[in-house]
């Protein structure tokens, strides 16, 4: 029996020269299911970065540094699971989409009119979000992440800002 051709997000067949097999991980609430629709995924090192970056969350929340992360269901839910998926994707990647669970009508990245509990993805600047399009997004964390401590940073903030150096190369998609 012939294999079914892999379809791209836009509904067309992916040309063989653009097929890419990716092993990705996603942290989400068990109720969201294992298929990452409008959800961010990461390669192994990108997922390690997400987890390590969150280690200082109790201190961040105490200081109200980034209050959104203190309520982020993908970080603080008591029912989190990590899904590992092997996907074939079209390697002509689009812009990385910041995909988050909507809470109190906001995704905390520019969409202030979303339905609570739904996943929302935005591309572009948070102040002026734009639709992401049909392509799988990609972010090279090694290139896009701070790797230095700013003068006067507290120890925890310095550790968090440089954690990428412990796991690079890393990517989110």
Coordinates of N, CA and C in Angstrom, one line a residue:
X1 N 0.8 -1.2 0.0 CA 0.0 0.0 0.0 C 0.9 1.2 0.0
X2 N 0.6 2.2 -0.8 CA 1.4 3.4 -0.9 C 1.1 4.3 0.3
X3 N 2.2 5.0 0.7 CA 2.1 5.9 1.8 C 1.3 7.2 1.4
X4 N 0.5 7.7 2.3 CA -0.2 8.9 2.0 C 0.8 10.1 2.0
X5 N 0.7 11.0 1.0 CA 1.7 12.1 0.9 C 1.4 13.0 2.1
X6 N 2.5 13.5 2.7 CA 2.4 14.4 3.8 C 1.9 15.8 3.3
X7 N 0.9 16.3 4.0 CA 0.4 17.6 3.5 C 0.9 18.7 4.3
X8 N 1.1 19.8 3.7 CA 1.6 21.0 4.4 C 0.4 21.7 5.1
X9 N 0.7 22.6 6.0 CA -0.4 23.3 6.7 C -1.4 24.0 5.7
X10 N -0.9 24.4 4.6 CA -1.8 25.0 3.6 C -2.6 24.0 2.8
X11 N -2.4 22.7 3.0 CA -3.2 21.7 2.3 C -2.5 21.1 1.1
X12 N -1.3 21.6 0.7 CA -0.6 21.0 -0.4 C 0.4 20.0 0.1
X13 N 0.9 19.2 -0.9 CA 2.0 18.2 -0.6 C 3.3 18.9 -0.4
X14 N 4.1 18.5 0.6 CA 5.4 19.1 0.8 C 6.4 18.5 -0.2
X15 N 7.0 19.3 -0.9 CA 8.1 18.8 -1.9 C 9.2 18.1 -1.1
X16 N 9.7 17.0 -1.6 CA 10.6 16.2 -0.8 C 11.9 17.0 -0.4
X17 N 12.3 18.0 -1.2 CA 13.5 18.7 -0.8 C 13.3 19.6 0.4
X18 N 12.0 19.8 0.8 CA 11.7 20.7 1.9 C 11.2 19.9 3.1
X19 N 11.1 18.6 3.0 CA 10.6 17.8 4.1 C 11.7 17.7 5.2
X20 N 11.3 18.0 6.4 CA 12.3 17.9 7.5 C 11.6 17.1 8.7
X21 N 12.3 16.2 9.2 CA 11.9 15.4 10.3 C 12.4 16.1 11.6
X22 N 11.5 16.4 12.5 CA 11.9 17.1 13.7 C 11.3 16.4 14.9
X23 N 12.1 16.1 15.9 CA 11.7 15.6 17.2 C 11.5 16.8 18.1
X24 N 10.3 17.0 18.5 CA 9.9 18.2 19.3 C 9.2 17.7 20.6
X25 N 9.2 18.7 21.6 CA 8.6 18.5 22.9 C 7.6 19.7 23.1
X26 N 6.6 19.3 23.9 CA 5.6 20.4 24.2 C 5.1 20.1 25.6
X27 N 5.1 21.2 26.5 CA 4.6 21.1 27.8 C 3.2 21.8 27.8
X28 N 2.2 21.0 28.2 CA 0.9 21.6 28.3 C 0.1 20.9 29.3
X29 N -1.1 21.4 29.6 CA -2.0 20.7 30.5 C -2.5 19.5 29.8
X30 N -2.7 18.4 30.6 CA -3.2 17.2 30.0 C -4.4 17.3 29.2
X31 N -5.3 18.2 29.7 CA -6.6 18.4 29.0 C -6.5 19.0 27.6
X32 N -5.3 19.6 27.3 CA -5.1 20.2 25.9 C -4.8 19.1 24.9
X33 N -4.5 17.9 25.3 CA -4.2 16.8 24.4 C -2.8 16.8 23.8
X34 N -2.4 15.8 23.2 CA -1.0 15.7 22.7 C -0.6 16.4 21.4
X35 N -1.6 16.8 20.6 CA -1.3 17.4 19.3 C -1.2 18.9 19.5
X36 N 0.0 19.4 19.1 CA 0.3 20.9 19.4 C -0.4 21.8 18.3
X37 N -1.7 22.0 18.4 CA -2.3 22.9 17.5 C -2.3 24.3 18.1
X38 N -1.7 25.3 17.5 CA -1.5 26.6 18.0 C -0.8 26.6 19.3
X39 N 0.2 25.7 19.4 CA 1.0 25.6 20.6 C 2.5 25.6 20.2
X40 N 3.3 26.1 21.1 CA 4.7 26.1 20.8 C 5.3 24.8 21.1
X41 N 6.3 24.4 20.4 CA 7.1 23.2 20.6 C 8.6 23.6 20.7
X42 N 9.4 22.7 21.1 CA 10.8 23.0 21.1 C 11.6 21.7 20.8
X43 N 12.9 21.9 20.3 CA 13.7 20.8 20.3 C 14.2 20.5 21.7
X44 N 14.9 19.4 22.0 CA 15.2 19.0 23.3 C 15.9 20.1 24.1
X45 N 16.8 20.8 23.5 CA 17.6 21.8 24.2 C 16.7 23.1 24.4
X46 N 15.8 23.3 23.5 CA 14.8 24.4 23.6 C 13.9 24.2 24.8
X47 N 13.4 22.9 24.9 CA 12.6 22.5 26.1 C 13.3 22.6 27.4
X48 N 14.6 22.2 27.4 CA 15.4 22.4 28.6 C 15.5 23.8 29.0
X49 N 15.7 24.7 28.0 CA 15.8 26.1 28.2 C 14.5 26.6 28.9
X50 N 13.3 26.2 28.3 CA 12.1 26.6 28.9 C 12.0 26.2 30.4
X51 N 12.3 24.9 30.6 CA 12.2 24.4 32.0 C 13.2 25.1 32.9
X52 N 14.5 25.3 32.5 CA 15.5 25.9 33.4 C 15.2 27.4 33.6
X53 N 14.7 28.0 32.6 CA 14.3 29.5 32.7 C 13.2 29.6 33.7
X54 N 12.3 28.6 33.9 CA 11.2 28.7 34.8 C 11.6 28.4 36.2
X55 N 12.8 27.9 36.5 CA 13.2 27.5 37.8 C 13.2 28.7 38.8
X56 N 13.4 29.9 38.4 CA 13.4 31.0 39.3 C 12.0 31.7 39.4
X57 N 11.0 31.0 38.8 CA 9.6 31.5 38.9 C 9.1 31.9 40.3
X58 N 9.4 31.1 41.3 CA 8.9 31.5 42.6 C 9.4 32.9 43.1
X59 N 10.7 33.1 42.7 CA 11.3 34.4 43.1 C 10.7 35.5 42.2
X60 N 10.5 35.3 40.9 CA 9.9 36.2 40.0 C 8.5 36.6 40.5
X61 N 7.8 35.6 40.9 CA 6.4 35.9 41.3 C 6.4 36.7 42.6
X62 N 7.3 36.4 43.5 CA 7.4 37.1 44.8 C 7.7 38.6 44.5
X63 N 8.5 38.8 43.5 CA 8.9 40.2 43.2 C 8.0 40.9 42.1
X64 N 7.0 40.1 41.6 CA 6.1 40.6 40.6 C 6.9 41.1 39.4
X65 N 7.9 40.3 39.0 CA 8.8 40.7 37.9 C 8.0 40.5 36.6
X66 N 7.5 39.3 36.4 CA 6.7 39.0 35.2 C 5.4 38.3 35.6
X67 N 4.4 39.0 36.1 CA 3.3 38.4 36.7 C 2.6 37.4 35.8
X68 N 2.6 37.5 34.4 CA 2.0 36.6 33.6 C 2.5 35.2 33.8
X69 N 3.8 35.0 33.9 CA 4.4 33.7 34.1 C 3.9 33.0 35.3
X70 N 3.6 33.8 36.3 CA 3.1 33.2 37.6 C 1.7 32.6 37.4
X71 N 1.0 32.8 36.4 CA -0.3 32.3 36.1 C -0.3 31.4 34.8
X72 N 0.8 31.3 34.1 CA 0.9 30.6 32.9 C 0.6 29.1 33.1
X73 N -0.5 28.7 32.5 CA -0.9 27.3 32.7 C 0.1 26.3 32.2
X74 N 1.0 26.7 31.3 CA 2.0 25.7 30.8 C 3.2 25.7 31.7
X75 N 3.1 26.4 32.8 CA 4.2 26.4 33.8 C 3.8 26.0 35.2
X76 N 2.6 26.5 35.6 CA 2.2 26.3 37.0 C 1.0 25.3 37.2
X77 N 0.4 24.7 36.1 CA -0.7 23.8 36.3 C -0.2 22.6 37.0
X78 N -1.1 22.0 37.9 CA -0.7 20.8 38.6 C -0.9 19.5 37.7
X79 N -1.4 19.7 36.5 CA -1.6 18.6 35.6 C -0.9 18.7 34.3
X80 N 0.4 19.1 34.4 CA 1.3 19.2 33.2 C 1.8 17.9 32.7
X81 N 1.9 17.8 31.4 CA 2.5 16.7 30.7 C 3.5 17.2 29.7
X82 N 4.5 16.4 29.4 CA 5.5 16.7 28.3 C 5.2 15.7 27.2
X83 N 4.9 16.2 26.0 CA 4.6 15.3 24.9 C 5.9 15.4 24.0
X84 N 6.3 14.2 23.5 CA 7.4 14.1 22.6 C 6.7 13.7 21.3
X85 N 7.0 14.4 20.2 CA 6.5 14.1 18.9 C 7.6 14.1 17.8
X86 N 7.4 13.2 16.9 CA 8.3 13.2 15.7 C 7.4 13.7 14.6
X87 N 7.8 14.8 14.0 CA 6.9 15.4 12.9 C 7.7 15.6 11.6
X88 N 7.0 15.4 10.5 CA 7.6 15.8 9.3 C 7.0 17.2 8.9
X89 N 7.8 18.2 8.7 CA 7.3 19.5 8.4 C 8.0 20.1 7.2
X90 N 7.4 21.1 6.7 CA 7.9 21.9 5.6 C 9.0 22.8 6.2
X91 N 10.2 22.6 5.8 CA 11.3 23.4 6.4 C 11.5 24.8 5.9
X92 N 10.5 25.3 5.1 CA 10.5 26.7 4.8 C 9.7 27.4 5.9
X93 N 10.4 27.6 7.0 CA 9.8 28.1 8.2 C 9.3 29.5 8.1
X94 N 8.3 29.8 8.8 CA 7.8 31.2 8.9 C 8.3 31.8 10.2
X95 N 7.7 33.0 10.6 CA 8.1 33.6 11.8 C 7.6 32.8 13.0
X96 N 8.4 32.8 14.1 CA 8.0 32.2 15.3 C 6.7 32.8 15.9
X97 N 5.8 32.0 16.3 CA 4.6 32.6 16.9 C 4.6 32.4 18.4
X98 N 4.3 33.4 19.1 CA 4.2 33.3 20.6 C 2.8 32.7 20.9
X99 N 2.7 31.4 21.2 CA 1.4 30.8 21.5 C 1.3 30.5 22.9
X100 N 0.2 31.1 23.5 CA -0.1 30.9 24.9 C -1.6 30.7 25.2
X101 N -1.9 30.2 26.4 CA -3.2 30.0 26.8 C -3.8 31.3 27.2
X102 N -5.0 31.6 26.6 CA -5.7 32.9 27.0 C -6.3 32.8 28.4
X103 N -6.0 33.8 29.2 CA -6.5 33.9 30.5 C -7.1 35.3 30.8
X104 N -8.3 35.4 31.3 CA -8.9 36.6 31.6 C -9.0 37.5 30.3
X105 N -9.2 36.9 29.1 CA -9.3 37.6 27.9 C -8.0 38.1 27.3
X106 N -6.9 37.6 27.8 CA -5.6 38.1 27.2 C -4.6 36.9 27.1
X107 N -3.8 37.0 26.0 CA -2.7 36.0 25.9 C -1.4 36.6 26.4
X108 N -1.4 37.8 26.9 CA -0.3 38.5 27.4 C 0.8 38.8 26.4
X109 N 0.5 38.7 25.1 CA 1.4 39.0 24.0 C 0.7 39.7 22.9
X110 N -0.3 40.5 23.2 CA -0.9 41.4 22.3 C -2.4 41.1 21.9
X111 N -2.9 39.9 22.2 CA -4.3 39.6 22.0 C -5.1 39.8 23.3
X112 N -5.8 40.9 23.3 CA -6.6 41.2 24.5 C -8.1 40.9 24.4
X113 N -8.4 40.1 23.4 CA -9.8 39.8 23.1 C -10.0 38.3 22.8
X114 N -9.3 37.4 23.5 CA -9.4 36.0 23.2 C -10.3 35.3 24.2
X115 N -10.6 34.1 23.8 CA -11.5 33.3 24.7 C -10.7 32.5 25.7
X116 N -11.1 32.7 27.0 CA -10.3 32.0 28.1 C -10.2 30.5 27.8
X117 N -9.0 30.0 28.0 CA -8.7 28.6 27.8 C -8.3 28.2 26.4
X118 N -8.4 29.1 25.5 CA -8.0 28.8 24.1 C -6.5 29.1 23.9
X119 N -5.9 28.5 23.0 CA -4.5 28.8 22.6 C -4.5 29.9 21.6
X120 N -3.7 30.9 21.7 CA -3.6 32.0 20.8 C -2.2 32.2 20.4
X121 N -2.0 32.4 19.1 CA -0.6 32.6 18.5 C -0.5 34.0 17.9
X122 N 0.5 34.7 18.2 CA 0.8 36.0 17.6 C 2.2 36.1 17.1
X123 N 2.4 36.7 16.0 CA 3.7 37.0 15.4 C 4.0 38.5 15.4
X124 N 5.2 38.9 15.1 CA 5.5 40.3 15.1 C 5.7 40.8 16.5
X125 N 5.7 42.1 16.7 CA 5.9 42.7 17.9 C 4.7 42.6 18.8
X126 N 4.9 42.4 20.1 CA 3.8 42.3 21.1 C 2.9 43.5 21.1
X127 N 3.4 44.7 20.8 CA 2.7 45.9 20.8 C 1.8 46.0 19.5
X128 N 2.2 45.3 18.5 CA 1.4 45.4 17.2 C 1.4 43.9 16.7
X129 N 0.7 43.0 17.3 CA 0.8 41.6 16.8 C 0.1 41.5 15.5
X130 N 0.6 40.5 14.8 CA 0.0 40.2 13.4 C -0.1 38.7 13.3
X131 N -1.0 38.2 12.4 CA -1.2 36.8 12.2 C 0.1 36.1 11.8
X132 N 0.2 34.9 12.2 CA 1.5 34.1 11.9 C 1.5 33.5 10.5
X133 N 0.4 33.2 9.9 CA 0.4 32.5 8.6 C 0.3 31.0 8.8
X134 N 0.4 30.3 7.7 CA 0.2 28.9 7.7 C 1.5 28.1 7.9
X135 N 2.7 28.7 7.7 CA 4.0 28.0 7.9 C 4.3 27.7 9.3
X136 N 5.0 26.6 9.6 CA 5.5 26.3 10.9 C 6.5 27.4 11.2
X137 N 6.4 28.0 12.4 CA 7.3 29.1 12.8 C 8.6 28.5 13.4
X138 N 9.6 29.3 13.5 CA 10.9 28.8 14.0 C 11.6 30.0 14.6
X139 N 12.2 29.7 15.8 CA 13.1 30.7 16.5 C 14.4 30.0 16.9
X140 N 15.5 30.5 16.5 CA 16.8 30.0 17.0 C 17.1 30.8 18.3
X141 N 16.9 30.1 19.4 CA 17.1 30.7 20.7 C 18.5 31.1 21.0
X142 N 19.4 30.4 20.4 CA 20.9 30.7 20.6 C 21.2 32.1 20.0
X143 N 20.5 32.4 18.9 CA 20.7 33.8 18.3 C 19.9 34.8 19.0
X144 N 18.7 34.5 19.4 CA 17.7 35.5 19.9 C 17.6 35.7 21.4
X145 N 18.5 35.1 22.1 CA 18.3 35.1 23.6 C 19.6 35.8 24.2
X146 N 19.3 36.6 25.2 CA 20.3 37.3 25.9 C 21.3 36.3 26.5
X147 N 22.6 36.7 26.4 CA 23.6 35.8 27.0 C 24.6 36.5 27.9
X148 N 24.1 37.6 28.4 CA 25.0 38.4 29.3 C 24.2 39.0 30.5
X149 N 24.9 39.4 31.5 CA 24.2 40.0 32.7 C 24.4 41.5 32.5
X150 N 23.3 42.2 32.7 CA 23.3 43.6 32.7 C 23.9 44.1 34.0
X151 N 24.6 45.2 33.9 CA 25.2 45.8 35.1 C 24.1 46.0 36.2
X152 N 24.4 45.5 37.4 CA 23.4 45.7 38.5 C 22.4 44.6 38.6
X153 N 22.3 43.7 37.7 CA 21.3 42.6 37.7 C 21.5 41.8 39.0
X154 N 20.4 41.4 39.6 CA 20.4 40.5 40.7 C 20.9 39.1 40.3
X155 N 21.5 38.3 41.2 CA 22.1 37.0 40.8 C 21.1 36.1 40.1
X156 N 19.8 36.1 40.5 CA 18.8 35.2 39.9 C 18.5 35.7 38.5
X157 N 18.5 37.0 38.3 CA 18.2 37.5 37.0 C 19.3 37.2 36.0
X158 N 20.5 37.4 36.5 CA 21.7 37.1 35.7 C 21.8 35.6 35.3
X159 N 21.5 34.7 36.2 CA 21.4 33.3 35.9 C 20.4 33.0 34.8
X160 N 19.2 33.6 35.0 CA 18.1 33.4 34.0 C 18.5 33.9 32.6
X161 N 19.1 35.1 32.6 CA 19.5 35.7 31.3 C 20.6 34.9 30.6
X162 N 21.4 34.1 31.3 CA 22.5 33.4 30.7 C 22.2 31.9 30.6
X163 N 21.1 31.4 31.0 CA 20.8 30.0 31.0 C 20.9 29.4 29.6
X164 N 20.7 30.2 28.5 CA 20.8 29.6 27.2 C 22.2 29.1 26.9
X165 N 23.2 29.6 27.6 CA 24.6 29.1 27.3 C 24.8 27.7 27.9
X166 N 23.9 27.3 28.8 CA 24.0 25.9 29.3 C 23.4 24.9 28.4
X167 N 22.5 25.3 27.4 CA 21.8 24.3 26.6 C 22.0 24.6 25.1
X168 N 22.6 25.6 24.7 CA 22.7 25.9 23.3 C 23.4 24.9 22.5
X169 N 23.1 24.6 21.2 CA 22.1 25.3 20.4 C 20.7 24.9 20.8
X170 N 19.7 25.8 20.7 CA 18.4 25.5 21.1 C 17.4 26.2 20.2
X171 N 16.2 25.6 20.0 CA 15.3 26.2 19.1 C 13.8 26.0 19.5
X172 N 13.0 26.9 19.2 CA 11.5 26.7 19.4 C 10.8 26.8 18.1
X173 N 9.7 26.1 18.0 CA 9.0 26.1 16.7 C 7.5 26.1 17.1

